[in-house]
mmCIF file of C-alpha atoms in Angstrom:
data_model
loop_
_atom_site.group_PDB
_atom_site.id
_atom_site.type_symbol
_atom_site.label_atom_id
_atom_site.label_comp_id
_atom_site.label_asym_id
_atom_site.label_seq_id
_atom_site.Cartn_x
_atom_site.Cartn_y
_atom_site.Cartn_z
ATOM 1 C CA MET H 1158 123.598 117.833 92.925
ATOM 2 C CA LYS H 1159 121.861 118.826 96.128
ATOM 3 C CA SER H 1160 121.290 122.336 94.854
ATOM 4 C CA ILE H 1161 119.799 121.015 91.594
ATOM 5 C CA TRP H 1162 117.575 118.606 93.527
ATOM 6 C CA LYS H 1163 116.396 121.302 95.910
ATOM 7 C CA SER H 1164 116.028 123.947 93.207
ATOM 8 C CA SER H 1165 112.705 122.783 91.955
ATOM 9 C CA GLU H 1166 109.913 120.577 93.153
ATOM 10 C CA PRO H 1167 109.242 117.700 90.772
ATOM 11 C CA SER H 1168 106.419 118.136 88.313
ATOM 12 C CA PHE H 1169 103.495 116.715 90.206
ATOM 13 C CA GLN H 1170 99.874 117.569 90.658
ATOM 14 C CA PRO H 1171 99.270 117.955 94.404
ATOM 15 C CA LYS H 1172 96.445 115.784 95.694
ATOM 16 C CA ASP H 1173 93.717 117.530 97.632
ATOM 17 C CA PRO H 1174 92.594 116.196 101.052
ATOM 18 C CA GLY H 1175 89.418 114.751 99.518
ATOM 19 C CA GLU H 1176 91.449 112.625 97.091
ATOM 20 C CA ILE H 1177 93.746 111.471 99.920
ATOM 21 C CA ALA H 1178 90.728 110.478 102.044
ATOM 22 C CA ALA H 1179 89.348 108.408 99.141
ATOM 23 C CA MET H 1180 92.649 106.505 98.899
ATOM 24 C CA LEU H 1181 92.264 105.142 102.438
ATOM 25 C CA SER H 1182 89.244 103.017 101.633
ATOM 26 C CA ARG H 1183 90.471 101.383 98.429
ATOM 27 C CA ASN H 1184 91.901 97.893 97.981
ATOM 28 C CA SER H 1185 95.637 97.419 98.366
ATOM 29 C CA LEU H 1186 97.647 96.539 95.254
ATOM 30 C CA SER H 1187 100.450 94.832 97.186
ATOM 31 C CA ILE H 1188 101.254 91.318 96.030
ATOM 32 C CA VAL H 1189 100.499 89.719 99.425
ATOM 33 C CA ASP H 1190 97.190 91.550 99.816
ATOM 34 C CA LYS H 1191 96.191 90.579 96.271
ATOM 35 C CA LEU H 1192 97.011 86.926 97.002
ATOM 36 C CA LYS H 1193 95.003 87.059 100.231
ATOM 37 C CA ARG H 1194 92.002 88.495 98.391
ATOM 38 C CA ASN H 1195 92.221 85.816 95.687
ATOM 39 C CA VAL H 1196 92.400 83.009 98.273
ATOM 40 C CA TRP H 1197 89.390 84.439 100.138
ATOM 41 C CA ILE H 1198 87.393 84.622 96.894
ATOM 42 C CA ASP H 1199 88.359 81.002 96.030
ATOM 43 C CA MET H 1200 87.389 79.850 99.513
ATOM 44 C CA ILE H 1201 84.025 81.618 99.458
ATOM 45 C CA ILE H 1202 83.214 80.148 96.006
ATOM 46 C CA THR H 1203 84.239 76.671 97.244
ATOM 47 C CA LEU H 1204 82.099 76.992 100.377
ATOM 48 C CA ILE H 1205 79.061 78.210 98.437
ATOM 49 C CA THR H 1206 79.470 75.353 95.913
ATOM 50 C CA SER H 1207 79.893 72.861 98.782
ATOM 51 C CA VAL H 1208 76.711 74.016 100.515
ATOM 52 C CA GLY H 1209 74.831 73.862 97.192
ATOM 53 C CA LEU H 1210 76.121 70.335 96.527
ATOM 54 C CA LEU H 1211 75.320 69.215 100.066
ATOM 55 C CA ILE H 1212 71.746 70.479 99.814
ATOM 56 C CA TYR H 1213 71.336 68.775 96.432
ATOM 57 C CA ALA H 1214 72.978 65.504 97.588
ATOM 58 C CA MET H 1215 70.566 65.364 100.581
ATOM 59 C CA THR H 1216 67.601 65.335 98.206
ATOM 60 C CA LEU H 1217 68.971 62.366 96.214
ATOM 61 C CA PRO H 1218 68.008 58.771 96.978
ATOM 62 C CA SER H 1219 70.872 56.604 98.258
ATOM 63 C CA GLY H 1220 72.821 55.278 95.291
ATOM 64 C CA ALA H 1221 75.667 55.888 92.872
ATOM 65 C CA THR H 1222 74.771 59.504 92.039
ATOM 66 C CA LYS H 1223 74.503 60.439 95.691
ATOM 67 C CA TRP H 1224 77.940 58.978 96.414
ATOM 68 C CA THR H 1225 79.349 60.831 93.421
ATOM 69 C CA TYR H 1226 78.205 64.102 94.941
ATOM 70 C CA VAL H 1227 79.505 63.120 98.374
ATOM 71 C CA ALA H 1228 82.942 62.376 96.825
ATOM 72 C CA ILE H 1229 83.031 65.777 95.090
ATOM 73 C CA LEU H 1230 81.884 67.436 98.306
ATOM 74 C CA SER H 1231 84.707 65.765 100.278
ATOM 75 C CA THR H 1232 87.258 67.042 97.749
ATOM 76 C CA LEU H 1233 85.847 70.555 98.052
ATOM 77 C CA LEU H 1234 86.058 70.411 101.847
ATOM 78 C CA LEU H 1235 89.687 69.346 101.506
ATOM 79 C CA TYR H 1236 90.146 72.534 99.516
ATOM 80 C CA VAL H 1237 88.746 74.668 102.348
ATOM 81 C CA PHE H 1238 91.553 73.437 104.638
ATOM 82 C CA TYR H 1239 93.999 74.116 101.841
ATOM 83 C CA TYR H 1240 92.769 77.727 101.547
ATOM 84 C CA ILE H 1241 92.875 78.245 105.323
ATOM 85 C CA LYS H 1242 96.512 77.121 105.359
ATOM 86 C CA LYS H 1243 97.284 79.471 102.457
ATOM 87 C CA ILE H 1244 95.755 82.445 104.302
ATOM 88 C CA ALA H 1245 97.700 81.522 107.452
ATOM 89 C CA LEU H 1246 100.938 81.481 105.436
ATOM 90 C CA LEU H 1247 100.233 84.886 103.917
ATOM 91 C CA ARG H 1248 99.272 86.367 107.301
ATOM 92 C CA ARG H 1249 102.767 85.642 108.615
ATOM 93 C CA PHE H 1250 104.040 88.479 106.485
ATOM 94 C CA ASP H 1251 103.975 91.768 108.355
ATOM 95 C CA PRO H 1252 104.219 94.392 105.637
ATOM 96 C CA VAL H 1253 105.995 97.649 105.293
ATOM 97 C CA ALA H 1254 106.990 98.768 108.820
ATOM 98 C CA ASN H 1255 110.466 97.184 108.646
ATOM 99 C CA ASP H 1256 113.642 98.378 106.976
ATOM 100 C CA VAL H 1257 113.968 97.606 103.260
ATOM 101 C CA ARG H 1258 116.290 94.596 103.742
ATOM 102 C CA THR H 1259 114.050 92.943 106.377
ATOM 103 C CA HIS H 1260 111.003 93.711 104.240
ATOM 104 C CA VAL H 1261 112.507 92.100 101.130
ATOM 105 C CA GLU H 1262 113.722 89.072 103.148
ATOM 106 C CA GLY H 1263 110.241 88.673 104.669
ATOM 107 C CA LEU H 1264 108.581 88.953 101.289
ATOM 108 C CA ILE H 1265 110.920 86.369 99.719
ATOM 109 C CA SER H 1266 110.336 83.980 102.605
ATOM 110 C CA THR H 1267 106.533 84.438 102.508
ATOM 111 C CA LEU H 1268 106.255 84.077 98.740
ATOM 112 C CA SER H 1269 108.644 81.101 98.585
ATOM 113 C CA GLY H 1270 106.770 79.388 101.446
ATOM 114 C CA TYR H 1271 103.451 80.075 99.791
ATOM 115 C CA LEU H 1272 104.574 78.750 96.406
ATOM 116 C CA GLU H 1273 106.199 75.714 97.990
ATOM 117 C CA PHE H 1274 102.975 74.921 99.832
ATOM 118 C CA TYR H 1275 101.059 75.398 96.559
ATOM 119 C CA ARG H 1276 103.360 72.906 94.783
ATOM 120 C CA ARG H 1277 103.335 70.380 97.649
ATOM 121 C CA SER H 1278 99.553 70.527 97.962
ATOM 122 C CA TYR H 1279 99.093 69.670 94.334
ATOM 123 C CA THR H 1280 101.587 66.829 94.665
ATOM 124 C CA VAL H 1281 99.109 65.390 97.187
ATOM 125 C CA LEU H 1282 95.867 66.641 95.632
ATOM 126 C CA TYR H 1283 96.465 65.360 92.106
ATOM 127 C CA PRO H 1284 96.706 61.694 93.185
ATOM 128 C CA VAL H 1285 93.580 62.323 95.310
ATOM 129 C CA PHE H 1286 91.751 63.612 92.206
ATOM 130 C CA PHE H 1287 92.966 60.589 90.284
ATOM 131 C CA PHE H 1288 91.624 58.139 92.838
ATOM 132 C CA VAL H 1289 88.350 60.062 93.166
ATOM 133 C CA VAL H 1290 87.847 59.751 89.393
ATOM 134 C CA LEU H 1291 88.768 56.050 89.603
ATOM 135 C CA MET H 1292 86.284 55.622 92.439
ATOM 136 C CA LEU H 1293 83.574 57.368 90.439
ATOM 137 C CA ILE H 1294 84.230 55.044 87.489
ATOM 138 C CA GLY H 1295 83.947 52.161 89.960
ATOM 139 C CA ILE H 1296 80.611 53.491 91.208
ATOM 140 C CA ASP H 1297 79.390 53.984 87.652
ATOM 141 C CA GLN H 1298 80.442 50.544 86.323
ATOM 142 C CA GLY H 1299 80.077 48.609 89.535
ATOM 143 C CA ALA H 1300 82.964 47.697 91.824
ATOM 144 C CA SER H 1301 83.156 44.047 90.742
ATOM 145 C CA SER H 1302 83.407 45.007 87.052
ATOM 146 C CA LEU H 1303 86.199 47.508 87.858
ATOM 147 C CA PHE H 1304 88.180 44.989 89.938
ATOM 148 C CA HIS H 1305 87.732 42.424 87.206
ATOM 149 C CA SER H 1306 89.106 44.734 84.508
ATOM 150 C CA LEU H 1307 91.981 45.769 86.810
ATOM 151 C CA GLN H 1308 93.103 42.152 87.053
ATOM 152 C CA GLN H 1309 94.112 42.159 83.388
ATOM 153 C CA PRO H 1310 97.806 43.084 82.906
ATOM 154 C CA VAL H 1311 97.123 45.342 79.891
ATOM 155 C CA ASN H 1312 94.691 47.432 81.933
ATOM 156 C CA ILE H 1313 97.093 47.633 84.881
ATOM 157 C CA ILE H 1314 99.912 48.851 82.632
ATOM 158 C CA SER H 1315 97.598 51.353 80.928
ATOM 159 C CA LEU H 1316 96.405 52.652 84.283
ATOM 160 C CA VAL H 1317 99.949 53.015 85.654
ATOM 161 C CA LEU H 1318 101.058 54.794 82.462
ATOM 162 C CA LEU H 1319 98.033 57.076 82.641
ATOM 163 C CA ALA H 1320 98.748 57.836 86.312
ATOM 164 C CA VAL H 1321 102.420 58.632 85.590
ATOM 165 C CA CYS H 1322 101.569 60.842 82.596
ATOM 166 C CA TYR H 1323 98.812 62.608 84.523
ATOM 167 C CA TYR H 1324 101.068 63.206 87.528
ATOM 168 C CA TYR H 1325 104.013 64.375 85.410
ATOM 169 C CA LEU H 1326 101.948 66.731 83.254
ATOM 170 C CA SER H 1327 99.888 68.145 86.099
ATOM 171 C CA THR H 1328 102.918 68.940 88.283
ATOM 172 C CA LYS H 1329 104.677 70.400 85.229
ATOM 173 C CA VAL H 1330 101.664 72.624 84.510
ATOM 174 C CA VAL H 1331 101.513 73.819 88.143
ATOM 175 C CA ARG H 1332 105.224 74.682 88.110
ATOM 176 C CA TRP H 1333 104.882 76.538 84.812
ATOM 177 C CA PHE H 1334 101.798 78.382 86.054
ATOM 178 C CA LEU H 1335 103.421 79.452 89.325
ATOM 179 C CA ASN H 1336 106.598 80.499 87.609
ATOM 180 C CA ARG H 1337 104.640 82.559 85.109
ATOM 181 C CA LEU H 1338 102.600 84.252 87.832
ATOM 182 C CA TYR H 1339 105.195 84.833 90.540
ATOM 183 C CA GLY H 1340 108.561 83.659 89.223
ATOM 184 C CA ARG H 1341 109.661 87.012 87.842
ATOM 185 C CA HIS H 1342 108.576 88.883 90.951
ATOM 186 C CA LEU H 1343 110.448 86.445 93.179
ATOM 187 C CA GLU H 1344 113.508 86.711 90.963
ATOM 188 C CA LYS H 1345 113.332 90.497 91.178
ATOM 189 C CA LEU H 1346 113.166 90.318 94.992
ATOM 190 C CA LYS H 1347 116.195 88.016 95.132
ATOM 191 C CA ASN H 1348 118.159 90.409 92.913
ATOM 192 C CA LEU H 1349 117.131 93.270 95.179
ATOM 193 C CA LEU H 1350 118.470 91.420 98.195
ATOM 194 C CA THR H 1351 121.765 90.819 96.403
ATOM 195 C CA ASP H 1352 121.879 94.525 95.577
ATOM 196 C CA ILE H 1353 121.178 95.467 99.222
ATOM 197 C CA HIS H 1354 124.054 93.285 100.399
ATOM 198 C CA GLY H 1355 126.140 95.201 97.874
ATOM 199 C CA MET Y 946 96.619 109.101 114.716
ATOM 200 C CA GLY Y 947 93.094 109.807 113.512
ATOM 201 C CA GLU Y 948 92.017 110.011 109.871
ATOM 202 C CA LYS Y 949 91.936 113.809 109.896
ATOM 203 C CA ASP Y 950 95.496 114.079 111.304
ATOM 204 C CA PHE Y 951 96.717 111.466 108.853
ATOM 205 C CA ILE Y 952 95.267 113.304 105.841
ATOM 206 C CA GLU Y 953 96.894 116.498 107.106
ATOM 207 C CA LEU Y 954 100.226 114.658 107.450
ATOM 208 C CA ILE Y 955 100.033 113.331 103.872
ATOM 209 C CA ASP Y 956 98.963 116.729 102.602
ATOM 210 C CA THR Y 957 102.019 118.317 104.233
ATOM 211 C CA HIS Y 958 104.520 115.678 103.092
ATOM 212 C CA GLN Y 959 103.033 114.608 99.765
ATOM 213 C CA GLY Y 960 106.105 115.961 97.938
ATOM 214 C CA LEU Y 961 108.108 113.110 99.487
ATOM 215 C CA ILE Y 962 105.685 110.501 98.141
ATOM 216 C CA HIS Y 963 105.561 112.137 94.712
ATOM 217 C CA LYS Y 964 109.361 112.117 94.520
ATOM 218 C CA VAL Y 965 109.500 108.396 95.320
ATOM 219 C CA CYS Y 966 106.820 107.725 92.684
ATOM 220 C CA ILE Y 967 108.651 109.763 90.049
ATOM 221 C CA MET Y 968 111.908 107.929 90.793
ATOM 222 C CA TYR Y 969 110.338 104.467 90.484
ATOM 223 C CA GLU Y 970 107.668 104.754 87.803
ATOM 224 C CA ASN Y 971 107.677 106.346 84.362
ATOM 225 C CA ASP Y 972 104.081 105.741 83.416
ATOM 226 C CA PRO Y 973 101.788 108.445 84.898
ATOM 227 C CA ASP Y 974 98.902 106.003 85.482
ATOM 228 C CA VAL Y 975 101.104 103.472 87.271
ATOM 229 C CA ARG Y 976 102.681 106.349 89.196
ATOM 230 C CA ASN Y 977 99.227 107.378 90.381
ATOM 231 C CA ASP Y 978 98.495 103.777 91.472
ATOM 232 C CA LEU Y 979 101.799 103.708 93.327
ATOM 233 C CA PHE Y 980 100.993 107.003 95.079
ATOM 234 C CA GLN Y 981 97.669 105.580 96.249
ATOM 235 C CA GLU Y 982 99.298 102.350 97.393
ATOM 236 C CA ILE Y 983 101.925 104.235 99.414
ATOM 237 C CA VAL Y 984 99.222 106.344 101.088
ATOM 238 C CA PHE Y 985 97.233 103.180 101.835
ATOM 239 C CA GLN Y 986 100.269 101.413 103.343
ATOM 240 C CA LEU Y 987 101.129 104.493 105.414
ATOM 241 C CA TRP Y 988 97.568 104.549 106.719
ATOM 242 C CA LYS Y 989 97.788 100.849 107.603
ATOM 243 C CA SER Y 990 101.095 101.342 109.403
ATOM 244 C CA CYS Y 991 100.411 104.643 111.160
ATOM 245 C CA LYS Y 992 98.691 102.876 114.069
ATOM 246 C CA THR Y 993 101.989 101.187 114.949
ATOM 247 C CA PHE Y 994 104.142 104.296 114.532
ATOM 248 C CA ARG Y 995 105.521 105.120 117.970
ATOM 249 C CA GLY Y 996 107.584 108.148 117.076
ATOM 250 C CA GLU Y 997 110.944 106.392 117.565
ATOM 251 C CA ALA Y 998 112.112 107.623 114.157
ATOM 252 C CA LYS Y 999 111.496 110.974 112.492
ATOM 253 C CA ILE Y 1000 108.150 111.066 110.693
ATOM 254 C CA THR Y 1001 109.852 111.609 107.314
ATOM 255 C CA THR Y 1002 112.210 108.636 107.895
ATOM 256 C CA TRP Y 1003 109.197 106.450 108.683
ATOM 257 C CA MET Y 1004 107.419 107.746 105.575
ATOM 258 C CA TYR Y 1005 110.487 107.073 103.406
ATOM 259 C CA ARG Y 1006 110.787 103.542 104.769
ATOM 260 C CA ILE Y 1007 107.199 102.677 103.892
ATOM 261 C CA ALA Y 1008 107.202 104.534 100.579
ATOM 262 C CA LEU Y 1009 110.409 102.789 99.481
ATOM 263 C CA ASN Y 1010 109.275 99.352 100.633
ATOM 264 C CA THR Y 1011 106.077 99.805 98.658
ATOM 265 C CA ALA Y 1012 107.761 101.185 95.540
ATOM 266 C CA ILE Y 1013 110.654 98.715 95.492
ATOM 267 C CA SER Y 1014 109.117 95.419 96.444
ATOM 268 C CA GLY Y 1015 105.569 95.561 97.708
ATOM 269 C CA PHE Y 1016 103.808 96.983 94.700
ATOM 270 C CA ARG Y 1017 102.639 94.999 91.730
ATOM 271 C CA LYS Y 1018 101.512 96.863 88.661
ATOM 272 C CA GLN Y 1019 97.913 96.461 87.523
ATOM 273 C CA SER Y 1020 97.734 94.161 84.545
ATOM 274 C CA ARG Y 1021 97.153 96.997 82.123
ATOM 275 C CA ASN Y 1022 99.525 97.290 79.199
ATOM 276 C CA VAL Y 1023 102.215 99.442 80.726
ATOM 277 C CA LYS Y 1024 104.329 101.343 78.258
ATOM 278 C CA THR Y 1025 107.894 101.507 79.541
ATOM 279 C CA GLU Y 1026 109.442 104.553 78.023
ATOM 280 C CA ASP Y 1027 113.053 104.586 77.069
ATOM 281 C CA LEU Y 1028 114.885 106.801 79.521
ATOM 282 C CA LYS Y 1029 116.766 108.774 76.894
ATOM 283 C CA GLU Y 1030 113.547 109.322 74.994
ATOM 284 C CA LEU Y 1031 111.862 110.420 78.173
ATOM 285 C CA HIS Y 1032 114.630 112.876 78.828
ATOM 286 C CA TYR Y 1033 114.390 114.391 75.343
ATOM 287 C CA ASN Y 1034 110.606 114.593 75.528
ATOM 288 C CA ILE Y 1035 110.825 116.385 78.806
ATOM 289 C CA SER Y 1036 113.527 118.684 77.513
ATOM 290 C CA ASP Y 1037 111.268 119.739 74.651
ATOM 291 C CA HIS Y 1038 108.664 120.931 77.084
ATOM 292 C CA TRP Y 1039 110.819 122.266 79.848
ATOM 293 C CA VAL Y 1040 112.479 125.375 78.638
ATOM 294 C CA ASP Y 1041 113.884 126.557 81.906
ATOM 295 C CA GLU Y 1042 117.547 125.573 82.229
ATOM 296 C CA ARG Y 1043 117.431 124.890 85.943
ATOM 297 C CA GLU Y 1044 114.462 122.570 85.543
ATOM 298 C CA GLU Y 1045 116.198 120.858 82.661
ATOM 299 C CA GLU Y 1046 119.143 120.188 84.952
ATOM 300 C CA LEU Y 1047 116.774 118.673 87.466
ATOM 301 C CA GLN Y 1048 115.293 116.443 84.778
ATOM 302 C CA ARG Y 1049 118.791 115.328 83.773
ATOM 303 C CA LEU Y 1050 119.552 114.471 87.385
ATOM 304 C CA GLN Y 1051 116.282 112.554 87.722
ATOM 305 C CA SER Y 1052 116.965 110.662 84.495
ATOM 306 C CA ALA Y 1053 120.454 109.775 85.723
ATOM 307 C CA ILE Y 1054 119.079 108.604 89.088
ATOM 308 C CA ARG Y 1055 116.511 106.429 87.285
ATOM 309 C CA GLN Y 1056 119.365 104.554 85.622
ATOM 310 C CA LEU Y 1057 120.731 103.467 89.002
ATOM 311 C CA SER Y 1058 119.629 100.263 90.687
ATOM 312 C CA GLU Y 1059 116.519 100.492 92.867
ATOM 313 C CA ILE Y 1060 118.494 100.433 96.114
ATOM 314 C CA GLU Y 1061 121.006 102.998 94.864
ATOM 315 C CA ARG Y 1062 118.096 105.211 93.819
ATOM 316 C CA ALA Y 1063 116.638 105.017 97.316
ATOM 317 C CA MET Y 1064 119.978 105.895 98.903
ATOM 318 C CA ILE Y 1065 120.802 108.885 96.708
ATOM 319 C CA MET Y 1066 117.272 110.234 96.995
ATOM 320 C CA MET Y 1067 117.475 110.228 100.797
ATOM 321 C CA ALA Y 1068 120.968 111.734 100.698
ATOM 322 C CA LEU Y 1069 119.724 114.547 98.436
ATOM 323 C CA GLU Y 1070 116.914 115.131 100.913
ATOM 324 C CA GLU Y 1071 119.668 115.601 103.541
ATOM 325 C CA ILE Y 1072 118.737 112.544 105.531
ATOM 326 C CA SER Y 1073 121.694 111.441 107.679
ATOM 327 C CA TYR Y 1074 123.750 108.338 106.852
ATOM 328 C CA GLU Y 1075 122.567 106.857 110.136
ATOM 329 C CA GLU Y 1076 118.935 107.165 109.046
ATOM 330 C CA ILE Y 1077 119.698 105.898 105.531
ATOM 331 C CA ALA Y 1078 121.410 102.862 107.080
ATOM 332 C CA GLU Y 1079 118.378 102.284 109.325
ATOM 333 C CA THR Y 1080 115.938 102.644 106.432
ATOM 334 C CA ILE Y 1081 117.780 100.288 104.080
ATOM 335 C CA GLY Y 1082 118.931 97.857 106.784
ATOM 336 C CA ILE Y 1083 122.689 98.067 106.192
ATOM 337 C CA THR Y 1084 125.611 99.488 108.183
ATOM 338 C CA GLN Y 1085 126.575 103.177 108.123
ATOM 339 C CA ASN Y 1086 129.963 102.205 106.779
ATOM 340 C CA ASN Y 1087 128.304 100.382 103.907
ATOM 341 C CA VAL Y 1088 126.185 103.487 103.215
ATOM 342 C CA ARG Y 1089 129.311 105.666 103.104
ATOM 343 C CA VAL Y 1090 131.129 103.349 100.663
ATOM 344 C CA ARG Y 1091 128.115 102.946 98.410
ATOM 345 C CA MET Y 1092 127.297 106.655 98.417
ATOM 346 C CA ASN Y 1093 130.778 107.421 97.098
ATOM 347 C CA ARG Y 1094 130.257 104.896 94.296
ATOM 348 C CA ILE Y 1095 126.810 106.308 93.480
ATOM 349 C CA ARG Y 1096 128.102 109.890 93.346
ATOM 350 C CA GLU Y 1097 130.863 108.837 90.948
ATOM 351 C CA LYS Y 1098 128.345 107.028 88.735
ATOM 352 C CA LEU Y 1099 126.018 110.039 88.683
ATOM 353 C CA LYS Y 1100 128.810 112.486 87.881
ATOM 354 C CA LYS Y 1101 129.832 110.296 84.941
ATOM 355 C CA MET Y 1102 126.262 109.978 83.698
ATOM 356 C CA MET Y 1103 125.592 113.696 83.990
ATOM 357 C CA SER Y 1104 128.789 114.718 82.252
ATOM 358 C CA GLN Y 1105 127.990 112.550 79.207
#
């Protein structure tokens, strides 16, 4: 087998030094680097939107609309912390300098941690969204009107049912989304680790 | 290592990277992406290379890590060719018997698991069991046992 392997170089087009030099300045296609880039883009968009909203909210007279914008702005700022934590999680992964087993273990741990944080965050953020929307309805209709309607049992039951459905569906969607995006890759890494352990 | 030295290093050892790409990707476009990604990862890691291992062992480690687990294909519609079909297509074009044998060996290696592929490729490149063990992260004894199994599998596949 060795003689066959050595007998001929595989059929490849050698790259010239110019092509190699161009490869050094391109974006990485590794999964962790791609995730980092996506989080940075999300964070920059969130920050730009936040600044825009803040500037606009400052021009508004004090009242319901202004508080609506302030509530949205607070949610967006919550997101900035969420993105910072995501980047910190991804930075823990030191790429390719290790042996294959350590590399695969590190990648599994980083991706699992990242996805777990993603899921947990939405477990917290979805109820926050729900209460922000409820608060905005309160601002729109007036707090006393909202409290009055919440005193009726039918409305309480409807609200609880809505909250349960919303929470169940939203967490289900996040799980499905994450599994679709990263589930197969994570599964592949786990199989690789099993294969390494022989 | 400066950029000029690094480019020279890749230029000298690019056969190693091409072989890893050929073993892990069938599609020429994806293979090209993988080649670029390996070069990029080598460039990123070369600042921390302290010369404790042989340069080719270090290159194999990074190339394999990238090909096996670190690389995610671009979301283009990748056509995964059937290995047998690939073999026949190649055979049509490659008249030379020796080269055909090489293609048969490559096709057989592609049917192994990703870790087995990495191990046999390094063994065929005459990398010691000690270095293979270090690269994969398993014991030398484990390498020895698994290499015997891989050789048996390949012999069977090639005799079919």
